[in-house]
Every structure is written in C-alpha cells, then in structure tokens.
C-alpha cells in the first residue's frame, strides 16, 4: 500500500482526477492501494444527497460536485484530508464495515492526541462533547465505491478557519457546531496528526503501508 503526502494545497478537480485514475489502476492490478494525505484550498463539495438549501453562501467559495455520498462539506487549509483508495475485494466486500473502520481510524487517531471523539446515531461524522455539554463535529467522512475499490475518505479539522463552515449547513446538520483541535485548545501539529493517522491505520486496517512519500499530482 502506498502512503502519499502532498504539502501544497491541491485543487479539488486535480484530486478527483488522480483518484479516478488510481481507482481504475487498482482494479486493473497495475497500482497498489493508496492513502493520500493533503489539504485543499477553501472550497465546498456537494455529495449525492446534498440539498440546495444547505448551500447558504453559493458565491463564497467554489462548489464542486464530489460524487461521494453525503451532503455539503467544507475543505480548506488547516484541515487534513485523507483519501483512501482501497480494494474491498481483499477485505470481505463489506462497505458497512469499511465505513465503520474509517470511523474507528479517526477515533483512534484523535485518542492518541488525548481527544475523546465518538459516533452519534443519526449523525454523520465524528463528534466531541464540550465542557458545557454541547456537541461539535470535528471530523467528516464520505465514501464512493467503484467496482469494489473505494475513494474519497475522511477529513479532520486541525486548525482551519471555522468561519468558512458558515457558508453551508455541514452535512445537513444545523443544530450542532463544528470544531477543530486548535479550537479545543489542542496544539497538535499537522505532522503529529499524520504520524498518528499512520499508526492508527495500521492498527485498524491491519496493514503496514510503505514509507511515506512526498507526492505532487
């Protein structure tokens, strides 16, 4: 399995093109499964269940049709995106289990940073409980599967500009907020998060990726 990291912000259409190509290559046996860590410039993505009324400020940032499941999501600097291109034919043909494992991956990663993060019934994403009892979303996930190869993946808020989420109703949920590690007072860097993402991935998915490689798409 390849483990790729891109340091400069990646345009969304560039990322989509790479994933489309890599998914076909994995299915054809000409490329390895891949995890790709990156950041995007500020943008909104619309999943297949997106409701137009949840796009509150359509002219604020570019809006992309993502093709993944889910609703509207924000991506931008300070948010770690991890795109996972994995062959489910090797992993039991079980999409539900794959989504569960993605959630576990996030939960284990954040636990390594002393953050308690959890699932919530009826709510997409991973959530934290604040000192006042309120609950905020700290990570999102969206999945697409083509011929049993996955793409898209997860995002974790490290230190993004949280005001940028104000242009959408994130994942169609307007009764709860959005937070980040920095917003919670956690000083973890992107590099520290990446280290824990790798360790947690090995533990959850029971596979050791190759050494991380800097990648320019």
PDB file of C-alpha atoms in Angstrom:
ATOM      1  CA  UNK A   1       0.000   0.000   0.000  1.00  0.00           C
ATOM      2  CA  UNK A   2       1.273   3.453  -0.923  1.00  0.00           C
ATOM      3  CA  UNK A   3       1.225   6.299   1.602  1.00  0.00           C
ATOM      4  CA  UNK A   4       1.394   9.675  -0.155  1.00  0.00           C
ATOM      5  CA  UNK A   5       1.645  13.192   1.296  1.00  0.00           C
ATOM      6  CA  UNK A   6       1.246  16.446  -0.629  1.00  0.00           C
ATOM      7  CA  UNK A   7       2.368  19.589   1.175  1.00  0.00           C
ATOM      8  CA  UNK A   8       0.952  22.282  -1.119  1.00  0.00           C
ATOM      9  CA  UNK A   9      -2.839  22.764  -1.360  1.00  0.00           C
ATOM     10  CA  UNK A  10      -4.310  20.517  -4.065  1.00  0.00           C
ATOM     11  CA  UNK A  11      -7.112  21.824  -6.327  1.00  0.00           C
ATOM     12  CA  UNK A  12     -10.202  19.671  -5.914  1.00  0.00           C
ATOM     13  CA  UNK A  13     -10.524  18.730  -9.577  1.00  0.00           C
ATOM     14  CA  UNK A  14      -6.865  17.625  -9.558  1.00  0.00           C
ATOM     15  CA  UNK A  15      -7.546  15.357  -6.609  1.00  0.00           C
ATOM     16  CA  UNK A  16     -10.642  13.899  -8.271  1.00  0.00           C
ATOM     17  CA  UNK A  17      -8.709  13.168 -11.460  1.00  0.00           C
ATOM     18  CA  UNK A  18      -5.970  11.387  -9.531  1.00  0.00           C
ATOM     19  CA  UNK A  19      -8.445   9.294  -7.547  1.00  0.00           C
ATOM     20  CA  UNK A  20     -10.380   8.290 -10.664  1.00  0.00           C
ATOM     21  CA  UNK A  21      -7.165   7.163 -12.342  1.00  0.00           C
ATOM     22  CA  UNK A  22      -5.794   5.363  -9.297  1.00  0.00           C
ATOM     23  CA  UNK A  23      -9.071   3.515  -8.645  1.00  0.00           C
ATOM     24  CA  UNK A  24      -9.030   2.163 -12.216  1.00  0.00           C
ATOM     25  CA  UNK A  25      -5.394   1.140 -11.837  1.00  0.00           C
ATOM     26  CA  UNK A  26      -6.056  -0.675  -8.564  1.00  0.00           C
ATOM     27  CA  UNK A  27      -8.970  -2.543 -10.116  1.00  0.00           C
ATOM     28  CA  UNK A  28      -6.799  -3.477 -13.111  1.00  0.00           C
ATOM     29  CA  UNK A  29      -3.953  -4.637 -10.881  1.00  0.00           C
ATOM     30  CA  UNK A  30      -1.486  -2.005 -12.138  1.00  0.00           C
ATOM     31  CA  UNK A  31      -1.269   0.068  -8.929  1.00  0.00           C
ATOM     32  CA  UNK A  32      -1.258  -0.522  -5.209  1.00  0.00           C
ATOM     33  CA  UNK A  33      -3.899   0.533  -2.731  1.00  0.00           C
ATOM     34  CA  UNK A  34      -3.227   4.118  -1.687  1.00  0.00           C
ATOM     35  CA  UNK A  35      -3.743   6.542   1.169  1.00  0.00           C
ATOM     36  CA  UNK A  36      -3.164  10.177   0.184  1.00  0.00           C
ATOM     37  CA  UNK A  37      -2.847  12.947   2.799  1.00  0.00           C
ATOM     38  CA  UNK A  38      -3.372  16.524   1.612  1.00  0.00           C
ATOM     39  CA  UNK A  39      -5.032  19.886   2.124  1.00  0.00           C
ATOM     40  CA  UNK A  40      -7.295  21.763  -0.272  1.00  0.00           C
ATOM     41  CA  UNK A  41      -7.729  25.487  -0.890  1.00  0.00           C
ATOM     42  CA  UNK A  42     -11.024  26.787   0.553  1.00  0.00           C
ATOM     43  CA  UNK A  43     -13.964  25.136  -1.234  1.00  0.00           C
ATOM     44  CA  UNK A  44     -17.297  23.406  -0.758  1.00  0.00           C
ATOM     45  CA  UNK A  45     -18.200  19.962  -2.036  1.00  0.00           C
ATOM     46  CA  UNK A  46     -21.671  18.589  -2.673  1.00  0.00           C
ATOM     47  CA  UNK A  47     -22.340  14.909  -2.096  1.00  0.00           C
ATOM     48  CA  UNK A  48     -25.051  12.906  -3.813  1.00  0.00           C
ATOM     49  CA  UNK A  49     -27.590  13.758  -1.062  1.00  0.00           C
ATOM     50  CA  UNK A  50     -26.850  17.497  -0.960  1.00  0.00           C
ATOM     51  CA  UNK A  51     -29.861  19.778  -0.525  1.00  0.00           C
ATOM     52  CA  UNK A  52     -29.518  23.071  -2.405  1.00  0.00           C
ATOM     53  CA  UNK A  53     -30.999  24.974   0.535  1.00  0.00           C
ATOM     54  CA  UNK A  54     -28.000  23.922   2.659  1.00  0.00           C
ATOM     55  CA  UNK A  55     -25.663  25.971   0.446  1.00  0.00           C
ATOM     56  CA  UNK A  56     -26.111  29.238   2.333  1.00  0.00           C
ATOM     57  CA  UNK A  57     -23.474  31.301   0.503  1.00  0.00           C
ATOM     58  CA  UNK A  58     -23.093  29.883  -3.022  1.00  0.00           C
ATOM     59  CA  UNK A  59     -20.694  32.625  -4.122  1.00  0.00           C
ATOM     60  CA  UNK A  60     -18.334  32.415  -1.147  1.00  0.00           C
ATOM     61  CA  UNK A  61     -16.096  29.606  -2.447  1.00  0.00           C
ATOM     62  CA  UNK A  62     -16.040  27.328  -5.476  1.00  0.00           C
ATOM     63  CA  UNK A  63     -18.554  24.482  -5.177  1.00  0.00           C
ATOM     64  CA  UNK A  64     -17.727  21.050  -6.589  1.00  0.00           C
ATOM     65  CA  UNK A  65     -19.916  18.041  -7.274  1.00  0.00           C
ATOM     66  CA  UNK A  66     -17.989  15.364  -5.401  1.00  0.00           C
ATOM     67  CA  UNK A  67     -19.792  12.188  -6.464  1.00  0.00           C
ATOM     68  CA  UNK A  68     -19.394  10.740  -2.956  1.00  0.00           C
ATOM     69  CA  UNK A  69     -22.185  10.006  -0.529  1.00  0.00           C
ATOM     70  CA  UNK A  70     -23.326  12.671   1.895  1.00  0.00           C
ATOM     71  CA  UNK A  71     -24.238  16.334   1.699  1.00  0.00           C
ATOM     72  CA  UNK A  72     -22.268  19.613   1.746  1.00  0.00           C
ATOM     73  CA  UNK A  73     -18.759  19.663   3.195  1.00  0.00           C
ATOM     74  CA  UNK A  74     -16.089  22.335   3.539  1.00  0.00           C
ATOM     75  CA  UNK A  75     -12.409  21.690   2.783  1.00  0.00           C
ATOM     76  CA  UNK A  76      -9.602  24.163   3.294  1.00  0.00           C
ATOM     77  CA  UNK A  77      -6.179  24.932   4.780  1.00  0.00           C
ATOM     78  CA  UNK A  78      -5.659  23.594   8.281  1.00  0.00           C
ATOM     79  CA  UNK A  79      -7.840  20.564   7.621  1.00  0.00           C
ATOM     80  CA  UNK A  80      -6.205  17.191   6.992  1.00  0.00           C
ATOM     81  CA  UNK A  81      -7.882  15.287   4.202  1.00  0.00           C
ATOM     82  CA  UNK A  82      -7.055  11.607   3.798  1.00  0.00           C
ATOM     83  CA  UNK A  83      -8.222   9.980   0.575  1.00  0.00           C
ATOM     84  CA  UNK A  84      -8.333   6.197   0.766  1.00  0.00           C
ATOM     85  CA  UNK A  85      -8.253   4.056  -2.355  1.00  0.00           C
ATOM     86  CA  UNK A  86      -8.726   0.528  -1.050  1.00  0.00           C
ATOM     87  CA  UNK A  87      -9.726  -2.742  -2.712  1.00  0.00           C
ATOM     88  CA  UNK A  88     -12.681  -4.121  -0.766  1.00  0.00           C
ATOM     89  CA  UNK A  89     -12.423  -7.390  -2.691  1.00  0.00           C
ATOM     90  CA  UNK A  90      -9.457  -8.062  -0.419  1.00  0.00           C
ATOM     91  CA  UNK A  91     -11.448  -7.068   2.658  1.00  0.00           C
ATOM     92  CA  UNK A  92     -14.695  -9.015   2.598  1.00  0.00           C
ATOM     93  CA  UNK A  93     -16.773  -6.950   0.140  1.00  0.00           C
ATOM     94  CA  UNK A  94     -18.282  -5.179   3.149  1.00  0.00           C
ATOM     95  CA  UNK A  95     -18.957  -1.468   2.638  1.00  0.00           C
ATOM     96  CA  UNK A  96     -20.603  -1.041   6.044  1.00  0.00           C
ATOM     97  CA  UNK A  97     -17.573  -2.494   7.777  1.00  0.00           C
ATOM     98  CA  UNK A  98     -15.317  -0.239   5.721  1.00  0.00           C
ATOM     99  CA  UNK A  99     -17.213   2.874   6.838  1.00  0.00           C
ATOM    100  CA  UNK A 100     -17.058   1.628  10.436  1.00  0.00           C
ATOM    101  CA  UNK A 101     -13.301   1.173  10.091  1.00  0.00           C
ATOM    102  CA  UNK A 102     -12.891   4.704   8.732  1.00  0.00           C
ATOM    103  CA  UNK A 103     -14.717   5.976  11.807  1.00  0.00           C
ATOM    104  CA  UNK A 104     -12.507   3.834  14.045  1.00  0.00           C
ATOM    105  CA  UNK A 105      -9.445   5.214  12.296  1.00  0.00           C
ATOM    106  CA  UNK A 106     -10.486   8.777  13.165  1.00  0.00           C
ATOM    107  CA  UNK A 107     -11.455   7.888  16.732  1.00  0.00           C
ATOM    108  CA  UNK A 108      -8.163   6.077  17.428  1.00  0.00           C
ATOM    109  CA  UNK A 109      -6.140   8.884  15.849  1.00  0.00           C
ATOM    110  CA  UNK A 110      -7.782  11.555  17.966  1.00  0.00           C
ATOM    111  CA  UNK A 111      -7.496   9.415  21.091  1.00  0.00           C
ATOM    112  CA  UNK A 112      -3.728   9.401  20.560  1.00  0.00           C
ATOM    113  CA  UNK A 113      -3.945  13.205  20.853  1.00  0.00           C
ATOM    114  CA  UNK A 114      -5.967  12.963  24.089  1.00  0.00           C
ATOM    115  CA  UNK A 115      -9.223  13.857  22.362  1.00  0.00           C
ATOM    116  CA  UNK A 116     -12.292  11.731  23.072  1.00  0.00           C
ATOM    117  CA  UNK A 117     -14.258  11.507  19.831  1.00  0.00           C
ATOM    118  CA  UNK A 118     -17.341   9.410  19.178  1.00  0.00           C
ATOM    119  CA  UNK A 119     -20.021   8.356  16.729  1.00  0.00           C
ATOM    120  CA  UNK A 120     -23.544   9.636  17.143  1.00  0.00           C
ATOM    121  CA  UNK A 121     -26.618   7.724  15.987  1.00  0.00           C
ATOM    122  CA  UNK A 122     -28.339   9.520  13.140  1.00  0.00           C
ATOM    123  CA  UNK A 123     -25.456  11.948  12.602  1.00  0.00           C
ATOM    124  CA  UNK A 124     -22.706  11.525  10.033  1.00  0.00           C
ATOM    125  CA  UNK A 125     -19.160  12.227  11.141  1.00  0.00           C
ATOM    126  CA  UNK A 126     -17.216  12.096  14.380  1.00  0.00           C
ATOM    127  CA  UNK A 127     -18.162  14.252  17.351  1.00  0.00           C
ATOM    128  CA  UNK A 128     -16.717  15.688  20.552  1.00  0.00           C
ATOM    129  CA  UNK A 129     -18.524  16.856  23.687  1.00  0.00           C
ATOM    130  CA  UNK A 130     -17.518  20.286  25.003  1.00  0.00           C
ATOM    131  CA  UNK A 131     -17.227  21.221  28.681  1.00  0.00           C
ATOM    132  CA  UNK A 132     -20.698  22.791  28.578  1.00  0.00           C
ATOM    133  CA  UNK A 133     -22.233  19.568  27.248  1.00  0.00           C
ATOM    134  CA  UNK A 134     -22.682  20.786  23.683  1.00  0.00           C
ATOM    135  CA  UNK A 135     -21.518  18.565  20.840  1.00  0.00           C
ATOM    136  CA  UNK A 136     -19.453  19.670  17.854  1.00  0.00           C
ATOM    137  CA  UNK A 137     -18.282  17.861  14.755  1.00  0.00           C
ATOM    138  CA  UNK A 138     -14.515  17.510  14.454  1.00  0.00           C
ATOM    139  CA  UNK A 139     -14.213  15.100  11.523  1.00  0.00           C
ATOM    140  CA  UNK A 140     -16.176  14.111   8.436  1.00  0.00           C
ATOM    141  CA  UNK A 141     -16.188  11.173   6.072  1.00  0.00           C
ATOM    142  CA  UNK A 142     -17.608  10.469   2.639  1.00  0.00           C
ATOM    143  CA  UNK A 143     -17.237   7.341   0.555  1.00  0.00           C
ATOM    144  CA  UNK A 144     -17.648   6.252  -3.024  1.00  0.00           C
ATOM    145  CA  UNK A 145     -17.067   2.705  -4.249  1.00  0.00           C
ATOM    146  CA  UNK A 146     -16.478   1.698  -7.853  1.00  0.00           C
ATOM    147  CA  UNK A 147     -16.136  -1.976  -8.743  1.00  0.00           C
ATOM    148  CA  UNK A 148     -15.289  -2.605  -5.077  1.00  0.00           C
ATOM    149  CA  UNK A 149     -12.485  -0.026  -4.963  1.00  0.00           C
ATOM    150  CA  UNK A 150     -13.053   2.905  -2.624  1.00  0.00           C
ATOM    151  CA  UNK A 151     -12.225   6.561  -2.997  1.00  0.00           C
ATOM    152  CA  UNK A 152     -12.797   9.853  -1.186  1.00  0.00           C
ATOM    153  CA  UNK A 153     -12.275   9.297   2.556  1.00  0.00           C
ATOM    154  CA  UNK A 154     -12.017  11.396   5.722  1.00  0.00           C
ATOM    155  CA  UNK A 155     -11.184  14.907   6.923  1.00  0.00           C
ATOM    156  CA  UNK A 156     -10.068  16.042  10.376  1.00  0.00           C
ATOM    157  CA  UNK A 157     -10.130  19.669  11.490  1.00  0.00           C
ATOM    158  CA  UNK A 158      -6.713  20.585  12.849  1.00  0.00           C
ATOM    159  CA  UNK A 159      -6.729  24.394  12.640  1.00  0.00           C
ATOM    160  CA  UNK A 160      -8.954  25.568   9.770  1.00  0.00           C
ATOM    161  CA  UNK A 161     -10.781  28.885   9.703  1.00  0.00           C
ATOM    162  CA  UNK A 162     -14.022  27.689  11.285  1.00  0.00           C
ATOM    163  CA  UNK A 163     -15.917  30.712   9.948  1.00  0.00           C
ATOM    164  CA  UNK A 164     -15.617  29.141   6.495  1.00  0.00           C
ATOM    165  CA  UNK A 165     -18.110  26.470   7.536  1.00  0.00           C
ATOM    166  CA  UNK A 166     -20.705  29.234   7.808  1.00  0.00           C
ATOM    167  CA  UNK A 167     -21.421  29.175   4.093  1.00  0.00           C
ATOM    168  CA  UNK A 168     -23.072  25.752   4.306  1.00  0.00           C
ATOM    169  CA  UNK A 169     -25.094  23.565   6.637  1.00  0.00           C
ATOM    170  CA  UNK A 170     -22.351  20.955   7.147  1.00  0.00           C
ATOM    171  CA  UNK A 171     -23.708  17.513   6.275  1.00  0.00           C
ATOM    172  CA  UNK A 172     -27.229  18.901   6.638  1.00  0.00           C
ATOM    173  CA  UNK A 173     -26.909  19.244  10.430  1.00  0.00           C
ATOM    174  CA  UNK A 174     -27.666  22.751  11.701  1.00  0.00           C
ATOM    175  CA  UNK A 175     -28.392  22.100  15.394  1.00  0.00           C
ATOM    176  CA  UNK A 176     -24.733  21.404  16.252  1.00  0.00           C
ATOM    177  CA  UNK A 177     -21.488  23.206  15.589  1.00  0.00           C
ATOM    178  CA  UNK A 178     -18.094  22.452  14.082  1.00  0.00           C
ATOM    179  CA  UNK A 179     -14.817  22.460  15.975  1.00  0.00           C
ATOM    180  CA  UNK A 180     -11.125  21.728  15.495  1.00  0.00           C
ATOM    181  CA  UNK A 181      -8.168  20.604  17.537  1.00  0.00           C
ATOM    182  CA  UNK A 182      -6.971  24.198  17.781  1.00  0.00           C
ATOM    183  CA  UNK A 183     -10.435  25.422  18.787  1.00  0.00           C
ATOM    184  CA  UNK A 184     -10.409  22.881  21.622  1.00  0.00           C
ATOM    185  CA  UNK A 185      -7.030  24.116  22.822  1.00  0.00           C
ATOM    186  CA  UNK A 186      -5.120  21.127  21.463  1.00  0.00           C
ATOM    187  CA  UNK A 187      -1.782  22.211  19.990  1.00  0.00           C
ATOM    188  CA  UNK A 188      -1.152  19.149  17.830  1.00  0.00           C
ATOM    189  CA  UNK A 189       0.505  19.937  14.526  1.00  0.00           C
ATOM    190  CA  UNK A 190      -0.409  18.511  11.156  1.00  0.00           C
ATOM    191  CA  UNK A 191       2.779  16.421  11.237  1.00  0.00           C
ATOM    192  CA  UNK A 192       1.832  14.963  14.629  1.00  0.00           C
ATOM    193  CA  UNK A 193      -1.641  14.137  13.377  1.00  0.00           C
ATOM    194  CA  UNK A 194      -0.145  12.458  10.309  1.00  0.00           C
ATOM    195  CA  UNK A 195       2.038  10.257  12.492  1.00  0.00           C
ATOM    196  CA  UNK A 196      -0.966   9.097  14.494  1.00  0.00           C
ATOM    197  CA  UNK A 197      -3.039   8.620  11.337  1.00  0.00           C
ATOM    198  CA  UNK A 198      -0.459   6.158  10.089  1.00  0.00           C
ATOM    199  CA  UNK A 199      -0.169   4.220  13.353  1.00  0.00           C
ATOM    200  CA  UNK A 200      -3.940   4.053  13.779  1.00  0.00           C
ATOM    201  CA  UNK A 201      -4.410   2.980  10.170  1.00  0.00           C
ATOM    202  CA  UNK A 202      -2.052   0.053  10.692  1.00  0.00           C
ATOM    203  CA  UNK A 203      -3.946  -0.968  13.820  1.00  0.00           C
ATOM    204  CA  UNK A 204      -7.458  -0.635  12.394  1.00  0.00           C
ATOM    205  CA  UNK A 205      -6.886  -1.976   8.880  1.00  0.00           C
ATOM    206  CA  UNK A 206      -4.159  -4.491   9.815  1.00  0.00           C
ATOM    207  CA  UNK A 207      -1.839  -3.390   7.025  1.00  0.00           C
ATOM    208  CA  UNK A 208       1.520  -1.602   7.074  1.00  0.00           C
ATOM    209  CA  UNK A 209       1.858   0.955   4.269  1.00  0.00           C
ATOM    210  CA  UNK A 210       5.114   1.737   2.568  1.00  0.00           C
ATOM    211  CA  UNK A 211       7.221   4.630   3.846  1.00  0.00           C
ATOM    212  CA  UNK A 212       5.505   7.975   3.347  1.00  0.00           C
ATOM    213  CA  UNK A 213       6.356   9.575   0.013  1.00  0.00           C
ATOM    214  CA  UNK A 214       6.003  13.229  -0.883  1.00  0.00           C
ATOM    215  CA  UNK A 215       3.804  13.438  -3.943  1.00  0.00           C
ATOM    216  CA  UNK A 216       2.965  16.149  -6.444  1.00  0.00           C
ATOM    217  CA  UNK A 217      -0.098  15.275  -8.548  1.00  0.00           C
TER     218      UNK A 217
END
